PDB file of C-alpha atoms in Angstrom:
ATOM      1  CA  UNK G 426     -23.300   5.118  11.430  1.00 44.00           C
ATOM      2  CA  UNK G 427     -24.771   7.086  14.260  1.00 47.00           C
ATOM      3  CA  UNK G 428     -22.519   9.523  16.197  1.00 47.00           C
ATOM      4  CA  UNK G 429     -24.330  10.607  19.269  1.00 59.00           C
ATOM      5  CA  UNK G 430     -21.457   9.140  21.033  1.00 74.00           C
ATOM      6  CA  UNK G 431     -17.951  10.555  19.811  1.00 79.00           C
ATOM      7  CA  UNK G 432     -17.075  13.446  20.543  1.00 86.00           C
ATOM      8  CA  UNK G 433     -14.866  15.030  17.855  1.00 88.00           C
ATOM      9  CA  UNK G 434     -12.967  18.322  18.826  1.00 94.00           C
ATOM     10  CA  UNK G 435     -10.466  19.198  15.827  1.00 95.00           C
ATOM     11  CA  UNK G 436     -10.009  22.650  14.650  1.00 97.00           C
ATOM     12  CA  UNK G 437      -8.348  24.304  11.142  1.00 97.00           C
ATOM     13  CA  UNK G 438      -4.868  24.971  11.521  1.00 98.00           C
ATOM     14  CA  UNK G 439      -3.830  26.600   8.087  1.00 98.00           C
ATOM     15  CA  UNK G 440      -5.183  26.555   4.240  1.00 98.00           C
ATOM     16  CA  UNK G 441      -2.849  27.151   1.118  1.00 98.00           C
ATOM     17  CA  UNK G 442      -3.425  27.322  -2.068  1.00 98.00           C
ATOM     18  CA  UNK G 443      -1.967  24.424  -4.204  1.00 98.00           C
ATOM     19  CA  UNK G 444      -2.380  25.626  -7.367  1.00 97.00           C
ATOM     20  CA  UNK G 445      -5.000  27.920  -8.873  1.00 97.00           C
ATOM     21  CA  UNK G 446      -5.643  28.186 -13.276  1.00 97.00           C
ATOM     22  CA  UNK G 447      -8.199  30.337 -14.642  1.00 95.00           C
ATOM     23  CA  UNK G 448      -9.794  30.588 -18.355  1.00 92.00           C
ATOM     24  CA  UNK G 449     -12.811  32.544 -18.138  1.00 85.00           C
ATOM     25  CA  UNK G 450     -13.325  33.681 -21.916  1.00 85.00           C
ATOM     26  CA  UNK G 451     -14.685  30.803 -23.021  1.00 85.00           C
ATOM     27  CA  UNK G 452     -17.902  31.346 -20.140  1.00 87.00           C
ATOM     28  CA  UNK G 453     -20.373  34.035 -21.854  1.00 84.00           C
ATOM     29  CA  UNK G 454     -23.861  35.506 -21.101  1.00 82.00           C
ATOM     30  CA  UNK G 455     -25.605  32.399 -23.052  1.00 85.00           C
ATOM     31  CA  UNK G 456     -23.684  29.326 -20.680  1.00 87.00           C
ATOM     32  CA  UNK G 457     -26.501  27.917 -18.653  1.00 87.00           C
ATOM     33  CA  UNK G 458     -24.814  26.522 -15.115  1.00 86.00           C
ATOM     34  CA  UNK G 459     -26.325  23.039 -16.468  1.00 88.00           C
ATOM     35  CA  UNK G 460     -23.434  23.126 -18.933  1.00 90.00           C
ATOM     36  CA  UNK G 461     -20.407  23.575 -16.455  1.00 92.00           C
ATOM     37  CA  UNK G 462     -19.247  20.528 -15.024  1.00 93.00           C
ATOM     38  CA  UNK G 463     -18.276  19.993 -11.831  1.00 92.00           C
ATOM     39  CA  UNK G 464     -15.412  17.502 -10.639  1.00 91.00           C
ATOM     40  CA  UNK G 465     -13.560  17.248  -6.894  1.00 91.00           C
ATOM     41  CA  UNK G 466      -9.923  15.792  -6.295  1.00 90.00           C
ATOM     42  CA  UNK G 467      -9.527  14.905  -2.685  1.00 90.00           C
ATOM     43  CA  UNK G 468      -6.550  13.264  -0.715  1.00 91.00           C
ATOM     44  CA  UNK G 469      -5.963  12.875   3.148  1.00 90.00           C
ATOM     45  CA  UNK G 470      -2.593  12.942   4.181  1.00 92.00           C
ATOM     46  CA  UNK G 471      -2.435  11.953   8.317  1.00 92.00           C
ATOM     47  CA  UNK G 472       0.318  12.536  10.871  1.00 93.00           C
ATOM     48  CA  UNK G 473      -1.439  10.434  13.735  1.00 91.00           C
ATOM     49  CA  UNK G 474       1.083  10.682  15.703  1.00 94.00           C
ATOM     50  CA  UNK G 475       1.198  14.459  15.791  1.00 96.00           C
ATOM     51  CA  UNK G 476      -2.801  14.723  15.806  1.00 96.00           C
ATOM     52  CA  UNK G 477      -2.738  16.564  12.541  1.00 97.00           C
ATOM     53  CA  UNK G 478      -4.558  15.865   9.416  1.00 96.00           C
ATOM     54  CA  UNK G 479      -4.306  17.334   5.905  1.00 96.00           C
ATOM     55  CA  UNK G 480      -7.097  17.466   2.972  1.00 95.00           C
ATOM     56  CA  UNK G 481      -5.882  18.463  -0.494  1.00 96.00           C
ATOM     57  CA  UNK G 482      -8.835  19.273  -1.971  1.00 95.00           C
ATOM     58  CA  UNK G 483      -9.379  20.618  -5.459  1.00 95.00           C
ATOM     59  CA  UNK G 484     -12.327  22.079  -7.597  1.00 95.00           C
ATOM     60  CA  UNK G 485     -12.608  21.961 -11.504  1.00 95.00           C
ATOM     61  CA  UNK G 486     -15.259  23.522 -13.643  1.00 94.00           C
ATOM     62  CA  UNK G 487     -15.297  22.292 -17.124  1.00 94.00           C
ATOM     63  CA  UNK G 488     -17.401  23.463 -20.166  1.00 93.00           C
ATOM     64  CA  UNK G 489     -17.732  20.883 -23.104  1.00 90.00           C
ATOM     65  CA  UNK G 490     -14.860  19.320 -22.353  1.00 90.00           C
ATOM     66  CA  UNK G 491     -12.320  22.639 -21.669  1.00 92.00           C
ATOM     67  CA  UNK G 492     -10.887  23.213 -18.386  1.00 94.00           C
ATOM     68  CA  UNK G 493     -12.524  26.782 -17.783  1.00 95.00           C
ATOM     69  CA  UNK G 494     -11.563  26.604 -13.760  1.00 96.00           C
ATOM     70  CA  UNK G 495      -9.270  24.216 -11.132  1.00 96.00           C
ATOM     71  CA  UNK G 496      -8.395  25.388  -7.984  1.00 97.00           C
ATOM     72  CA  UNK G 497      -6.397  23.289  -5.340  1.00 97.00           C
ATOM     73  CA  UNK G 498      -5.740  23.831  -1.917  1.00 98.00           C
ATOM     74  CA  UNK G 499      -4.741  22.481   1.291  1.00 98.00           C
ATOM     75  CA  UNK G 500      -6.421  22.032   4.311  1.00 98.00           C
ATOM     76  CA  UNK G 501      -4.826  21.245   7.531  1.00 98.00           C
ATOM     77  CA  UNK G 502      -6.580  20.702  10.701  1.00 98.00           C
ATOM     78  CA  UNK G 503      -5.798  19.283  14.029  1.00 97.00           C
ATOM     79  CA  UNK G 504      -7.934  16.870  15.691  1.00 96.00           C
ATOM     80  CA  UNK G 505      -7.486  15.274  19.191  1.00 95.00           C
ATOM     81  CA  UNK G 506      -7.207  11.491  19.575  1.00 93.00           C
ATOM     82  CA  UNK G 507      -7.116  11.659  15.671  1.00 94.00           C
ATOM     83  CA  UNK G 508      -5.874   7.551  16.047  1.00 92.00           C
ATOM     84  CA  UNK G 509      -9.547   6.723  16.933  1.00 92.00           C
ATOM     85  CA  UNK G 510     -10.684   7.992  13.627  1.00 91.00           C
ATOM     86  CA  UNK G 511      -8.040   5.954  11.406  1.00 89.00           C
ATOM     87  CA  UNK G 512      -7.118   2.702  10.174  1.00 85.00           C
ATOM     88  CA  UNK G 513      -4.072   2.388   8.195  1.00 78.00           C
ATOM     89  CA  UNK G 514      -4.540  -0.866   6.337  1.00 78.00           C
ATOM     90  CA  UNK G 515      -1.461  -3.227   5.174  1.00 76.00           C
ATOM     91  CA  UNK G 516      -1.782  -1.942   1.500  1.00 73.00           C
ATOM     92  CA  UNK G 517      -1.406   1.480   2.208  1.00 71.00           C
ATOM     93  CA  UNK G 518      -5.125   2.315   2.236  1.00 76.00           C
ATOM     94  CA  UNK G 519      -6.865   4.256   4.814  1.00 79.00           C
ATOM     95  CA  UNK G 520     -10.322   4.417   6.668  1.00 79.00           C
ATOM     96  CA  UNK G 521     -11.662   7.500   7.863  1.00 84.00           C
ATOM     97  CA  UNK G 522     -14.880   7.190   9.958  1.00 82.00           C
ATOM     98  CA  UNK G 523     -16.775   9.929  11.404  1.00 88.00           C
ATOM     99  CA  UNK G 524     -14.258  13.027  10.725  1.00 91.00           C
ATOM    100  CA  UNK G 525     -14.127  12.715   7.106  1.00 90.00           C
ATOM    101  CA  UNK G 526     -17.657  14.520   6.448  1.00 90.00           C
ATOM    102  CA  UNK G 527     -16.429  17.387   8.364  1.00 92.00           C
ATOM    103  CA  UNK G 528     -13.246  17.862   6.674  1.00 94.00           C
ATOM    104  CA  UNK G 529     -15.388  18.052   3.347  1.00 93.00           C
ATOM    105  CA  UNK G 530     -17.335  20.526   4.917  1.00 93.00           C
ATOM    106  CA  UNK G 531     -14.764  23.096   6.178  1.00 95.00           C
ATOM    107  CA  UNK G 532     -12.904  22.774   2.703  1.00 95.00           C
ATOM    108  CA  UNK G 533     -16.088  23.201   0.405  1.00 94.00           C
ATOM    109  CA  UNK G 534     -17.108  26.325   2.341  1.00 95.00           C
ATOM    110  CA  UNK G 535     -13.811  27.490   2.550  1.00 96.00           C
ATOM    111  CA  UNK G 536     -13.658  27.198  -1.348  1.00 96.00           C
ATOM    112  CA  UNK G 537     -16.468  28.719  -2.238  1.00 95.00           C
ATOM    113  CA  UNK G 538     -15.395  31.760  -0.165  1.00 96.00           C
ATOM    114  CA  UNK G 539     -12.099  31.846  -2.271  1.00 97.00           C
ATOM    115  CA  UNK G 540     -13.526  30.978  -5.415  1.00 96.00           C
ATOM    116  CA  UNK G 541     -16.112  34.319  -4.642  1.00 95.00           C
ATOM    117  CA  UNK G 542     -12.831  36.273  -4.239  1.00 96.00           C
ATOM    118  CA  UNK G 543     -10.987  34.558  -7.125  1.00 96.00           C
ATOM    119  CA  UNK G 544     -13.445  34.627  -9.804  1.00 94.00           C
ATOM    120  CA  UNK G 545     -14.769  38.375  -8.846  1.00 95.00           C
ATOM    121  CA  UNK G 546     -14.709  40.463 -11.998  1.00 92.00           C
ATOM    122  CA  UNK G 547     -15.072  37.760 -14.565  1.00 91.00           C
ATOM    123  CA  UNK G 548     -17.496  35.783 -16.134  1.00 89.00           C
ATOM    124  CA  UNK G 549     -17.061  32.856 -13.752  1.00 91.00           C
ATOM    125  CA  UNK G 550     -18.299  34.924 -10.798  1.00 91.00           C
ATOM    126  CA  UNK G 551     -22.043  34.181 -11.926  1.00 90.00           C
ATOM    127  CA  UNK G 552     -21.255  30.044 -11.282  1.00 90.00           C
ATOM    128  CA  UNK G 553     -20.702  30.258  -7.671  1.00 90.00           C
ATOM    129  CA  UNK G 554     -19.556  26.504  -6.202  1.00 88.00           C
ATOM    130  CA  UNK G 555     -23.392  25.043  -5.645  1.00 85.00           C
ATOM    131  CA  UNK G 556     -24.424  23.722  -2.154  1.00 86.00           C
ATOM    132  CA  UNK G 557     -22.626  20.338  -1.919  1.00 83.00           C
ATOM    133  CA  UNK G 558     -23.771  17.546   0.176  1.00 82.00           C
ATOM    134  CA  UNK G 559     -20.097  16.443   2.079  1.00 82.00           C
ATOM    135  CA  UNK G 560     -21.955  12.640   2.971  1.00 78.00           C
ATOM    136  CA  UNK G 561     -22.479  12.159  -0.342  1.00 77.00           C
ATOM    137  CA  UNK G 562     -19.740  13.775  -1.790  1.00 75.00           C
ATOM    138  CA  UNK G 563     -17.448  11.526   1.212  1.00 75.00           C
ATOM    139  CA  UNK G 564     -18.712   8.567  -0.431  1.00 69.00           C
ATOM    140  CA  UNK G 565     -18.064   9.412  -4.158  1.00 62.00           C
ATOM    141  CA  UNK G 566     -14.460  10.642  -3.620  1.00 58.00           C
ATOM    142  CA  UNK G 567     -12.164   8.011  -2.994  1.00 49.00           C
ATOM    143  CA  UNK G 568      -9.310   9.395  -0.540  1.00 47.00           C
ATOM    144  CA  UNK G 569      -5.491   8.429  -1.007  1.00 44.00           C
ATOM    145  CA  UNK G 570      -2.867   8.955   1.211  1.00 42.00           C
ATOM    146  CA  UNK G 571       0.097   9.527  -1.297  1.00 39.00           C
ATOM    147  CA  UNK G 572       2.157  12.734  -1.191  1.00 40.00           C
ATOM    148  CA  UNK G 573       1.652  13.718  -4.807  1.00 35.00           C
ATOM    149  CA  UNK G 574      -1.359  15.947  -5.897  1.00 37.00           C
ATOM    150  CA  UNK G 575      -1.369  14.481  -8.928  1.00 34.00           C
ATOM    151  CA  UNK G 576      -2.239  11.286  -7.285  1.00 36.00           C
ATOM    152  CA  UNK G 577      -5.446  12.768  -6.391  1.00 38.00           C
ATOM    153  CA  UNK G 578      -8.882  10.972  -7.347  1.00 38.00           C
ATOM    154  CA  UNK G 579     -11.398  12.699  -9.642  1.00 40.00           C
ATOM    155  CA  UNK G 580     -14.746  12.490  -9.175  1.00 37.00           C
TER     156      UNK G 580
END
């Protein structure tokens, strides 16, 4: 999918925080960053007819199994002729083509600036969010258009 020819012009209206949890006691001097896993949640939530697209996109860090980090937040931007870029299909799913890589890329930038903030002062600070390919990570996370968080897919 080349895109020489669209022309995308969408810019980031607001970001809030969702939900944010924090256990850093478990992460000491000895945790290699091999051991933390990473997981994404990700869910698209589009007002076409107002131009305006949301990404709730979360963030966990687990080590051997524990939840040691999950952060959550919203990302709305607004993108011109946004209807070009979506197909609402008759079961409720959704196709995203072209925008959805930058919309991954605002949000994991974004995150990693808050998680900086966030996790300053603590052990987690050392495990800064690793550079993350947004084409690959658009493929791996499915996207859902339901209201609920919680509804979010893991990756």
């Amino acid at each position: 999918m080349t895109e020489s020819n669209v022309n995308i012009q969408m810019r980031l209206t607001s970001v809030n925080e969702v939900s944010f949890m924090m256990s850093p006691g478990k992460i000491t001097e000895e945790v290699l960053p091999e051991n933390i896993k990473l997981g994404f949640s990700s869910q698209i939530q589009p007002e076409v007819e107002n131009n305006k697209i949301a990404l709730i996109f979360g963030i966990k860090y687990e080590l051997e199994g524990d939840k040691v980090l999950e952060c959550v937040y919203r990302f709305e931007f607004e993108v011109s002729g946004l209807a070009q870029f979506i197909t609402i299909e008759d079961n409720d799913g959704i196709t995203i083509t072209y925008i959805m890589p930058h919309l991954i890329s605002v949000a994991i930038g974004t995150m990693r600036g808050i998680l900086v903030v966030k996790t300053a002062g603590t052990n987690l600070s050392k495990y800064p969010l690793p550079i993350i390919d947004p084409m690959q990570l658009t493929q791996t996370c499915l996207l859902y258009t339901s209201p609920s968080p919680r509804d979010a897919h893991e990756s």
